[in-house]
mmCIF file of C-alpha atoms in Angstrom:
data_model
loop_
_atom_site.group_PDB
_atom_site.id
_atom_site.type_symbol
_atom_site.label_atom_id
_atom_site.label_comp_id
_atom_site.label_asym_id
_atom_site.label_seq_id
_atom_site.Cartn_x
_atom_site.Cartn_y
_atom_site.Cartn_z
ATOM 1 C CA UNK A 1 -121.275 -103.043 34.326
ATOM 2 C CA UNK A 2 -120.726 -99.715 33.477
ATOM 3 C CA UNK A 3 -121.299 -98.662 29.415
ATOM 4 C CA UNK A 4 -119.311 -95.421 28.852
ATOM 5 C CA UNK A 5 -120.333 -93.727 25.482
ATOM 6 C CA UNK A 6 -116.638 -93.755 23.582
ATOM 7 C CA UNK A 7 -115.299 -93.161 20.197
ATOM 8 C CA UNK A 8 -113.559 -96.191 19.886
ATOM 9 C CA UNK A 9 -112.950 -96.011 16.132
ATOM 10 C CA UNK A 10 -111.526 -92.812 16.598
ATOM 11 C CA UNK A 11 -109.361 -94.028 19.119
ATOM 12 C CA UNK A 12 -107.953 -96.293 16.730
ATOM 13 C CA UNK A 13 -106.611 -93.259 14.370
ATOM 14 C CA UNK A 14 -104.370 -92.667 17.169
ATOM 15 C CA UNK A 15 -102.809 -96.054 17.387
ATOM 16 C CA UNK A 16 -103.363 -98.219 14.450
ATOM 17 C CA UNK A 17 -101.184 -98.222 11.047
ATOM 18 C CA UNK A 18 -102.544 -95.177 9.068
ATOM 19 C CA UNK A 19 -103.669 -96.924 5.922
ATOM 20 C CA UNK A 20 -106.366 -98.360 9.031
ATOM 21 C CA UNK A 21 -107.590 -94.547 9.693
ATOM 22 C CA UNK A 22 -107.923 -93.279 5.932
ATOM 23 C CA UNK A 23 -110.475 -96.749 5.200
ATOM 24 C CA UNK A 24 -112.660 -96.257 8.249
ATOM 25 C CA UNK A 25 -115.487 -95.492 5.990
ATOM 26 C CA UNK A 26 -114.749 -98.510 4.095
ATOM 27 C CA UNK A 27 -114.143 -100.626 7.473
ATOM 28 C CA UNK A 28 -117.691 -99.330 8.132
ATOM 29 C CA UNK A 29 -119.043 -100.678 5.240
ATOM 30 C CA UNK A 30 -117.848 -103.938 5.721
ATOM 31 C CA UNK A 31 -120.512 -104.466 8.578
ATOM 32 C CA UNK A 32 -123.202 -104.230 5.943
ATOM 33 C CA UNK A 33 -121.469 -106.432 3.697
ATOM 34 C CA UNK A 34 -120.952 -109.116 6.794
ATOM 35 C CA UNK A 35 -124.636 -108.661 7.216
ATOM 36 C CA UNK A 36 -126.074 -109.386 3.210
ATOM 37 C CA UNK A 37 -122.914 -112.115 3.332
ATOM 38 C CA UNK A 38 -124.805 -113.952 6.129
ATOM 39 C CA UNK A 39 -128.059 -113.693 4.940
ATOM 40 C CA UNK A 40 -127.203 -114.289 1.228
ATOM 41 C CA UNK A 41 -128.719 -111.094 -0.004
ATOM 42 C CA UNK A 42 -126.381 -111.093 -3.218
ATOM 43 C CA UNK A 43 -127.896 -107.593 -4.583
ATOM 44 C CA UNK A 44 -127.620 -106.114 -1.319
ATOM 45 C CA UNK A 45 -124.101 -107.645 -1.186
ATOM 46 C CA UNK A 46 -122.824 -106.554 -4.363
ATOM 47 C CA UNK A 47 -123.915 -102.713 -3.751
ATOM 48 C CA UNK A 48 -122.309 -102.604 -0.582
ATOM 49 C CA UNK A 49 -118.932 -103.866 -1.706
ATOM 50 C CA UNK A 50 -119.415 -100.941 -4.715
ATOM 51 C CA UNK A 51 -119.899 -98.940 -1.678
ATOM 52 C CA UNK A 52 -117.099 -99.892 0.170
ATOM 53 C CA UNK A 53 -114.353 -99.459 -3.123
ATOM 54 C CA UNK A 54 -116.129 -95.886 -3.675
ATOM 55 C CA UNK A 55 -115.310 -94.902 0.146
ATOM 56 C CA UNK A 56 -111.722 -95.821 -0.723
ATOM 57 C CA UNK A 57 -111.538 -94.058 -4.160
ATOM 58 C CA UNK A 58 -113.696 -90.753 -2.752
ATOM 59 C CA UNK A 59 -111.845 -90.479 0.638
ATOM 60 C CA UNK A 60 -108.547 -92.718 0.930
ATOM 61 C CA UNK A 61 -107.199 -91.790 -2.410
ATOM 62 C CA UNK A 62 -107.245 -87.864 -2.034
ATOM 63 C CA UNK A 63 -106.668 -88.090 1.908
ATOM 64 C CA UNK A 64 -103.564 -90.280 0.814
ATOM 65 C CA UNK A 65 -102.119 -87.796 -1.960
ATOM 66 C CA UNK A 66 -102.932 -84.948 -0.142
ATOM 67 C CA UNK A 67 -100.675 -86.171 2.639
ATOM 68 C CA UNK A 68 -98.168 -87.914 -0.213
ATOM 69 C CA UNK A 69 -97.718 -84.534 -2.032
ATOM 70 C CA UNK A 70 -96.702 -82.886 1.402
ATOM 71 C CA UNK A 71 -94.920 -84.927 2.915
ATOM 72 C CA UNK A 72 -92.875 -85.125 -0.408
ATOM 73 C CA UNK A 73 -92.161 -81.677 -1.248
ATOM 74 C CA UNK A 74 -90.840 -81.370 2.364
ATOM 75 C CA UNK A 75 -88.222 -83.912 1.885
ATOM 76 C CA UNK A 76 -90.017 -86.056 4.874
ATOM 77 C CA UNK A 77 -88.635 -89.668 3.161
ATOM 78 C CA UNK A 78 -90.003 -91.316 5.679
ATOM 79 C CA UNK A 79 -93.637 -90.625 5.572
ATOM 80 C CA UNK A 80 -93.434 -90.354 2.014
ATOM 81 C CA UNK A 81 -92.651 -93.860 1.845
ATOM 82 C CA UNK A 82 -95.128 -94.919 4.141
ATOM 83 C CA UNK A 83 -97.982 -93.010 2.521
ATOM 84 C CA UNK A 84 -96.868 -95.291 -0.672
ATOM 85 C CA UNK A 85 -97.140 -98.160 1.050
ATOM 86 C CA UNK A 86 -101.177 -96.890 2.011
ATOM 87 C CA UNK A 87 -101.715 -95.946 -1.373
ATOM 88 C CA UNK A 88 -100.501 -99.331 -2.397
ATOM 89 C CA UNK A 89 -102.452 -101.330 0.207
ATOM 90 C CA UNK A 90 -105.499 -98.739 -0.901
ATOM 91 C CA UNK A 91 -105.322 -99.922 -4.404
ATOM 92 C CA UNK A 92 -105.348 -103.955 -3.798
ATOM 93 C CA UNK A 93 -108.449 -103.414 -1.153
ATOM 94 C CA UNK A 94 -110.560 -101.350 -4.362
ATOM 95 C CA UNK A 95 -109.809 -104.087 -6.517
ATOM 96 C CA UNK A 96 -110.930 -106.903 -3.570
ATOM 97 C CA UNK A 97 -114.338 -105.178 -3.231
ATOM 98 C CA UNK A 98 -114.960 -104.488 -7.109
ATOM 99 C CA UNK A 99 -114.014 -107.983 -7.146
ATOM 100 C CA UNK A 100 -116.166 -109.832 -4.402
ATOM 101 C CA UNK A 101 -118.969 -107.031 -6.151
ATOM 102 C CA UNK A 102 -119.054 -108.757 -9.318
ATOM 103 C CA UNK A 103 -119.395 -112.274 -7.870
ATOM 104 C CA UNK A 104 -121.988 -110.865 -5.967
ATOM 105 C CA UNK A 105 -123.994 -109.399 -8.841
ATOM 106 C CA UNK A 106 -123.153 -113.069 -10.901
ATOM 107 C CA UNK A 107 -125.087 -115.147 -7.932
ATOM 108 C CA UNK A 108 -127.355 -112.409 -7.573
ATOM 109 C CA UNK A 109 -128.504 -112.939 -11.651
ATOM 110 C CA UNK A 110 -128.674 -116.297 -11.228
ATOM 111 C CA UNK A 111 -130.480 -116.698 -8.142
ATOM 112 C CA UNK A 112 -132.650 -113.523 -8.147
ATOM 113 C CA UNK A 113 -136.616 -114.780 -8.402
ATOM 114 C CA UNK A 114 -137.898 -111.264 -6.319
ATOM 115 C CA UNK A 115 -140.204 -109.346 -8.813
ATOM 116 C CA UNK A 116 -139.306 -106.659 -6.386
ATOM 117 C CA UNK A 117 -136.042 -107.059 -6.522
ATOM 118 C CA UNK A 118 -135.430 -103.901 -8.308
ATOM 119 C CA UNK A 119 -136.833 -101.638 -6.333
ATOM 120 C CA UNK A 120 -135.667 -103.260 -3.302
ATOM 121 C CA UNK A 121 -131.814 -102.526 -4.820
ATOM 122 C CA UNK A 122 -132.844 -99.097 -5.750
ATOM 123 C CA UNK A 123 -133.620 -98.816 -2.100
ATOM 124 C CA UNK A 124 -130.805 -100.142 -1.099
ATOM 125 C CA UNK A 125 -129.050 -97.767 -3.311
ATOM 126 C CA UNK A 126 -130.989 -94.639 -1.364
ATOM 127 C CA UNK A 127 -129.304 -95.915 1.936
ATOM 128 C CA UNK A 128 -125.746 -96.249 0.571
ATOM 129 C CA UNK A 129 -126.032 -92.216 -1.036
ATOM 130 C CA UNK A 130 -127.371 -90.965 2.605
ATOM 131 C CA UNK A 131 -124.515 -93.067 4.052
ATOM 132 C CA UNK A 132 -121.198 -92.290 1.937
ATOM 133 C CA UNK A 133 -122.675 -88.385 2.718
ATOM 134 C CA UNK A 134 -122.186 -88.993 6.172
ATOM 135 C CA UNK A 135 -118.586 -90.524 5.608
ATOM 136 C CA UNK A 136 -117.292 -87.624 3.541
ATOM 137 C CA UNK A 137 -117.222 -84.989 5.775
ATOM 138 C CA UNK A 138 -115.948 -86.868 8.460
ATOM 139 C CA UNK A 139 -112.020 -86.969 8.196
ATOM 140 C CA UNK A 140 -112.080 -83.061 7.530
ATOM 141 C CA UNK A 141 -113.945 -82.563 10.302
ATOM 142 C CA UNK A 142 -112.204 -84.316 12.710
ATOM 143 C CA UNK A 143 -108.583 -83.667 11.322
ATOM 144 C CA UNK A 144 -107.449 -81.630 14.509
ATOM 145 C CA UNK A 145 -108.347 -84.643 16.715
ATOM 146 C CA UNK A 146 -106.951 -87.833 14.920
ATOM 147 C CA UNK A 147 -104.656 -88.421 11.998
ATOM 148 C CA UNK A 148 -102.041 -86.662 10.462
ATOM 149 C CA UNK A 149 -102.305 -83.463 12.383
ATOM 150 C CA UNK A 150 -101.265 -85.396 16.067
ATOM 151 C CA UNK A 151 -99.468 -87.993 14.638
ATOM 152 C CA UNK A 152 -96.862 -85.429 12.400
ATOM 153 C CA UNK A 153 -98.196 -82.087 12.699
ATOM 154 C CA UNK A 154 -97.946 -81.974 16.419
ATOM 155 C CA UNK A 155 -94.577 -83.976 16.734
ATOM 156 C CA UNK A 156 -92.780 -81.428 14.476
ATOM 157 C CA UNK A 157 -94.237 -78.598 16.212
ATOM 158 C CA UNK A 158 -92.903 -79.866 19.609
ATOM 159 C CA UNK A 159 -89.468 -80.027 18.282
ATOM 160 C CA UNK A 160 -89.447 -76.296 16.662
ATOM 161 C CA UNK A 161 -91.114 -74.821 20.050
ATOM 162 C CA UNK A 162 -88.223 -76.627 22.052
ATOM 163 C CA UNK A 163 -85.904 -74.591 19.795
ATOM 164 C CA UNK A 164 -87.857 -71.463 19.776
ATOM 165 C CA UNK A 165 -88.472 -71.405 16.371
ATOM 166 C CA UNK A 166 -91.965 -70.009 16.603
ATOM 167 C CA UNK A 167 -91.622 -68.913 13.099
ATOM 168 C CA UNK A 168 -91.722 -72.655 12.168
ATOM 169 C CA UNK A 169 -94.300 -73.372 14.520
ATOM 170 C CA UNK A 170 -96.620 -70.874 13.140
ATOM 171 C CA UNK A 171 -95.701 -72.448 9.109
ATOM 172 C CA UNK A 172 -96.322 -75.931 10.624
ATOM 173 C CA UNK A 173 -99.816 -74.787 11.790
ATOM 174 C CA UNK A 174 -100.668 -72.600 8.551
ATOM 175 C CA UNK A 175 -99.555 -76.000 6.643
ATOM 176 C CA UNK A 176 -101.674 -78.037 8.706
ATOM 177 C CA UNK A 177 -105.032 -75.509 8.161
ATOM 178 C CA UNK A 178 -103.972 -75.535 4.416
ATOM 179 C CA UNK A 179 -104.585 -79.597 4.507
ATOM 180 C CA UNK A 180 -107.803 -79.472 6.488
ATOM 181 C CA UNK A 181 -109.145 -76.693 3.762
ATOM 182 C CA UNK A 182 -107.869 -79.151 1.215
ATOM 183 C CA UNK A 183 -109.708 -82.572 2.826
ATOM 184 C CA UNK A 184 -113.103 -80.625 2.848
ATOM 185 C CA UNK A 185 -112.150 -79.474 -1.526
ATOM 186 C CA UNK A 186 -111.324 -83.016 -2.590
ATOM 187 C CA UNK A 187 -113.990 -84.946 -0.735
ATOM 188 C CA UNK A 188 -117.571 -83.280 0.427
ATOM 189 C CA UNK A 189 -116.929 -80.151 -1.863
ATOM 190 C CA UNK A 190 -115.711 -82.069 -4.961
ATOM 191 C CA UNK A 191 -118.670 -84.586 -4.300
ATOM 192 C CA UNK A 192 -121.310 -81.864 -4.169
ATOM 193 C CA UNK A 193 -122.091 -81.536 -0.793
ATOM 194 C CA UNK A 194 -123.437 -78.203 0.410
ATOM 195 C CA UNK A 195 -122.293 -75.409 3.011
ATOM 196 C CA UNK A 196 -118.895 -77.215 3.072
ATOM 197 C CA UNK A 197 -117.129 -74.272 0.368
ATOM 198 C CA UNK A 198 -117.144 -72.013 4.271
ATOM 199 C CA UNK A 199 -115.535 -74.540 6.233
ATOM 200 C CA UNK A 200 -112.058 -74.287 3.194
ATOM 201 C CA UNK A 201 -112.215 -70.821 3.368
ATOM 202 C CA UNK A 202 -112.278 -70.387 7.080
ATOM 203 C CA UNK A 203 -109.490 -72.644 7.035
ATOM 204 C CA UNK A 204 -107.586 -71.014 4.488
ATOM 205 C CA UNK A 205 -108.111 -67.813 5.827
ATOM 206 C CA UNK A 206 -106.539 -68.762 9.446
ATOM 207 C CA UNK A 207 -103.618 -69.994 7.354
ATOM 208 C CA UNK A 208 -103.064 -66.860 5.828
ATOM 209 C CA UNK A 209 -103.383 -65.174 8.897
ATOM 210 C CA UNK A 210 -100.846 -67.558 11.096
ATOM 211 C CA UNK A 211 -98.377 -66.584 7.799
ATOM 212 C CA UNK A 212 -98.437 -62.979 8.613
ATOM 213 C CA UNK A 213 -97.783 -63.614 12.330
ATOM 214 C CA UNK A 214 -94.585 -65.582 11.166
ATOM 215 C CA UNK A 215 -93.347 -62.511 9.197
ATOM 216 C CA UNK A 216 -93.261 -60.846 12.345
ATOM 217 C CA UNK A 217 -90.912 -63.216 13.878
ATOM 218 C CA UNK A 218 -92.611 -63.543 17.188
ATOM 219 C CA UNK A 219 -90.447 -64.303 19.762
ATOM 220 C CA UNK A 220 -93.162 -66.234 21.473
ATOM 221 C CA UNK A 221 -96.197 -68.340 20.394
ATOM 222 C CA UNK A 222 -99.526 -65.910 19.866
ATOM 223 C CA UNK A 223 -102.689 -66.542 21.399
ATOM 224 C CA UNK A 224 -104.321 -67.178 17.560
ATOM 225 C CA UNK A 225 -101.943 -70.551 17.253
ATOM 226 C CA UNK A 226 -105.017 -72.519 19.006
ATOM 227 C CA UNK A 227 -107.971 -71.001 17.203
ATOM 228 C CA UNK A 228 -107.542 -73.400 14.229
ATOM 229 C CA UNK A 229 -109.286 -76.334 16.629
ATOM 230 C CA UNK A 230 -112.150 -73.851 17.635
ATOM 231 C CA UNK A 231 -113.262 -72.893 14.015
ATOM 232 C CA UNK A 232 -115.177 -75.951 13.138
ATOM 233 C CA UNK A 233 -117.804 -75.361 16.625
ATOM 234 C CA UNK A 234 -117.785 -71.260 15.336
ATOM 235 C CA UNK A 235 -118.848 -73.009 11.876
ATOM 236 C CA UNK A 236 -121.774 -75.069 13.286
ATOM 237 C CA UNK A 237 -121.648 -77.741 12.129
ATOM 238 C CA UNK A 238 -124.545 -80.059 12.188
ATOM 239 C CA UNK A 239 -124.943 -82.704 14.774
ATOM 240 C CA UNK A 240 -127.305 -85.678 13.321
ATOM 241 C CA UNK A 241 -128.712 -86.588 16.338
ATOM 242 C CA UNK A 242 -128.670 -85.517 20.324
ATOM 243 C CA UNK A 243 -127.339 -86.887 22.641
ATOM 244 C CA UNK A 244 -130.765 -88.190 24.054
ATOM 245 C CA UNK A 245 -131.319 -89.836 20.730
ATOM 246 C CA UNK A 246 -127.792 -91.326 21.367
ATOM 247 C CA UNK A 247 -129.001 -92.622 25.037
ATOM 248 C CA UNK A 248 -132.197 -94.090 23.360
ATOM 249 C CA UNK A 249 -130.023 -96.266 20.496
ATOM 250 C CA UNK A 250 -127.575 -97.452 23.186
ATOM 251 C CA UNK A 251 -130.530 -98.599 25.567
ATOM 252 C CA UNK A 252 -131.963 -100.387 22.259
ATOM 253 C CA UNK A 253 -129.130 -102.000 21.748
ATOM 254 C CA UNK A 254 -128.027 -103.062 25.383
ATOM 255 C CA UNK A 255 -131.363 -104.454 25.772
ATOM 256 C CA UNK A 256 -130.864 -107.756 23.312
ATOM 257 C CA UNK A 257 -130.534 -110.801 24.269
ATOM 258 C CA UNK A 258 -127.701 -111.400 21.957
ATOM 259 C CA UNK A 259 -125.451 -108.451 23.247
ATOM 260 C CA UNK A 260 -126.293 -108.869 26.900
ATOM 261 C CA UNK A 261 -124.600 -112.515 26.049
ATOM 262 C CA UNK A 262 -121.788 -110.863 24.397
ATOM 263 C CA UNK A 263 -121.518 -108.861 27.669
ATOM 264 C CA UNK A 264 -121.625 -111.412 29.958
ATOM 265 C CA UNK A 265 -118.437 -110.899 32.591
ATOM 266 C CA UNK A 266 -116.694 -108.439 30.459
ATOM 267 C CA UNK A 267 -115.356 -105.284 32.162
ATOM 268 C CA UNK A 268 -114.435 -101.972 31.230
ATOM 269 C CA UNK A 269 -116.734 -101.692 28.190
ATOM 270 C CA UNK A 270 -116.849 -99.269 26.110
ATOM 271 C CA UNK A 271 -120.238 -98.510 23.582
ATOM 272 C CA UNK A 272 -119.828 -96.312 20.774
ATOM 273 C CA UNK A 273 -123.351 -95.201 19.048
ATOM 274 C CA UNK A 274 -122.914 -93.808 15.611
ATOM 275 C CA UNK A 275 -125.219 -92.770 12.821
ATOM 276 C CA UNK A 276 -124.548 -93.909 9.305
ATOM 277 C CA UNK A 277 -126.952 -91.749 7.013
ATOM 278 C CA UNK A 278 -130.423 -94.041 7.474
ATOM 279 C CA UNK A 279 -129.230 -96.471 10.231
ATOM 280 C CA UNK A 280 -127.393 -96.487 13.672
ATOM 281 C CA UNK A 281 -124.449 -98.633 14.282
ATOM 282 C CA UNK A 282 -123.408 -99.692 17.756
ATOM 283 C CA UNK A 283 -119.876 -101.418 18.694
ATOM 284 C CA UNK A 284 -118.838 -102.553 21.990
ATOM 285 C CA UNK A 285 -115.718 -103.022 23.152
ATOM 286 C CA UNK A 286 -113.167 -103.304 25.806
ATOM 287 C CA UNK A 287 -109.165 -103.442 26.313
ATOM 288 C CA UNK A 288 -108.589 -106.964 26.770
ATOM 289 C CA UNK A 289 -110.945 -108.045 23.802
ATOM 290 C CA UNK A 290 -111.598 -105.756 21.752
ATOM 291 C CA UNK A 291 -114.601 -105.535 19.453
ATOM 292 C CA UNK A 292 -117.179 -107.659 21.675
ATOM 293 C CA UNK A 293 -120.258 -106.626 19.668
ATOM 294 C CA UNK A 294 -121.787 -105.172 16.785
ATOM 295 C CA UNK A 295 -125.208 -103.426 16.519
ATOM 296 C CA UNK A 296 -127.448 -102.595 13.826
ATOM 297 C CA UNK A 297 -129.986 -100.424 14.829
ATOM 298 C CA UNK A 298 -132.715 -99.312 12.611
ATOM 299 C CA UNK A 299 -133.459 -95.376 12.579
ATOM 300 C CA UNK A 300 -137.258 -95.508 12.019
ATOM 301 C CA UNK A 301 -137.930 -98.784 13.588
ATOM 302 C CA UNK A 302 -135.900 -98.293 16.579
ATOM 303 C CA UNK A 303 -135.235 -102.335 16.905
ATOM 304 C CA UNK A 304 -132.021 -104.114 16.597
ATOM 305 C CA UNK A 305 -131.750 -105.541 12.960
ATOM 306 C CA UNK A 306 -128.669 -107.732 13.261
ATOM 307 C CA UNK A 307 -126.362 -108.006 15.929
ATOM 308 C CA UNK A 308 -122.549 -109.092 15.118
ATOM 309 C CA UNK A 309 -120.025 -111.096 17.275
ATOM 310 C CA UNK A 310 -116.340 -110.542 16.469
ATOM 311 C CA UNK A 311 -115.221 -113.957 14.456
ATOM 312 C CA UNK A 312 -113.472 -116.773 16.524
#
């Protein structure tokens, strides 16, 4: 069987309803909350449905007005009303997890009889910062792939090109670096990450400049159109792992007896090995099933710490 390293998640940003892409983080989460769930870690459980409602208020909410305020002021009815809908569907998923959170933290009171149990939460606590910083930066950084910019940016680009209206090209483009500058101000800047303030700057500065081409009413598409999906590799950004470190978690994680299982005559599968802050997370996958497996992988331990089938 051949195991092709894929970004199946991000595939999914393509194809899936948006309100799916903008709670990745979230989605994320949820494996974490599957795993204290099973084991009846109510403390655990409780922090990592607070984790998954901050994901949604600290990236879906200003990913989905900063799309909502556009879309609007350009009359695009359409997406305007869909972006609603996401906001909506946004709002009733924060109030689940602060919900199934406070349920938690009720069992966890009256079942708690750890005298460590404190500093195993603040602990717990530790992981959840290290992983929400990883989850921040994300969207911004991967807006030119996945999301808004092929799914509208791109589409109403076509249209103007087929036209020749290069003018409206080049605004379509400056808009589009305006919203990446804007992701990176309303979610790692506004959280306090570092070394993020370049990254909006860059961004605004290439929108600027694709404004002054348009001025000059090219009549045909410059060469500085496509830098906008080079800048983020000139910014170097930082990788949290290599690829060999990659190679090592997958082994790890194809090596259990419980995924091998999950494995069994499947073709075409796909593994995806991603870091999360202070733990790895492998899914498996294929066309005609879908998620086949779910690994935990632990960063210092370099075992497999739970391992998740896909519910029947």
């Amino acid at each position: 069987m051949k195991i092709i390293a894929l970004l199946f998640f991000s595939i999914l940003l393509l194809t899936a309803h948006p309100s799916m892409a903008i709670q990745e983080g979230t989605a994320t989460a949820g494996i974490f909350i599957q795993r204290y769930e099973r084991s009846g870690d109510f403390g655990k459980l409780a922090l990592w449905h607070e984790a998954a409602a901050e994901c949604l208020i600290r990236i879906s909410v200003p990913m989905n007005e900063i799309a909502h305020d556009y879309y609007r002021q350009h009359g695009a009815e359409k997406w305007t009303a869909r972006v609603e809908k996401e906001a909506r569907e946004i709002q009733e998923q924060y109030q689940y997890h602060r919900t199934r959170a406070k349920i938690a933290w009720q069992k966890f009171v009256e079942e708690v009889c750890n005298p460590d149990a404190s500093s195993v939460l603040d602990a717990e606590r530790k992981k959840i910062t290290k992983f929400i910083a990883v989850w921040l930066p994300r969207y911004p950084d991967r807006f030119y792939e996945y999301g808004i910019y092929p799914t509208f940016f791109r589409k109403q680009q076509k249209l103007a090109e087929q036209k020749g209206d290069y003018v409206k090209v080049l605004h379509l483009e400056a808009d589009a670096a305006e919203m990446c500058a804007a992701q990176y101000e309303r979610i790692p800047i506004a959280y306090g990450l570092k070394n993020y303030q370049k990254h909006s700057d860059t961004y605004r500065q290439h929108a600027s400049l694709l404004r002054s081409l348009a001025q000059q009413n090219p009549k045909a598409l410059p060469r500085e159109l496509g830098r906008d999906k080079r800048i983020l590799g000139l910014l170097e950004t930082q990788r949290v792992s290599s690829g060999q470190r990659e190679d090592a978690i997958l082994r790890i994680a194809k090596s259990d007896a419980r995924v091998k299982t999950a494995l069994t005559g499947q073709s075409g599968v796909h593994a995806y090995p991603s870091f999360q802050g202070f733990t790895w997370i492998v899914s498996f996958s294929n066309h005609s099933r879908g998620n086949l497996a779910t690994v935990i992988v632990g960063e210092k331990t370099a075992e497999v710490l739970d391992v998740f089938s896909p519910v029947k």
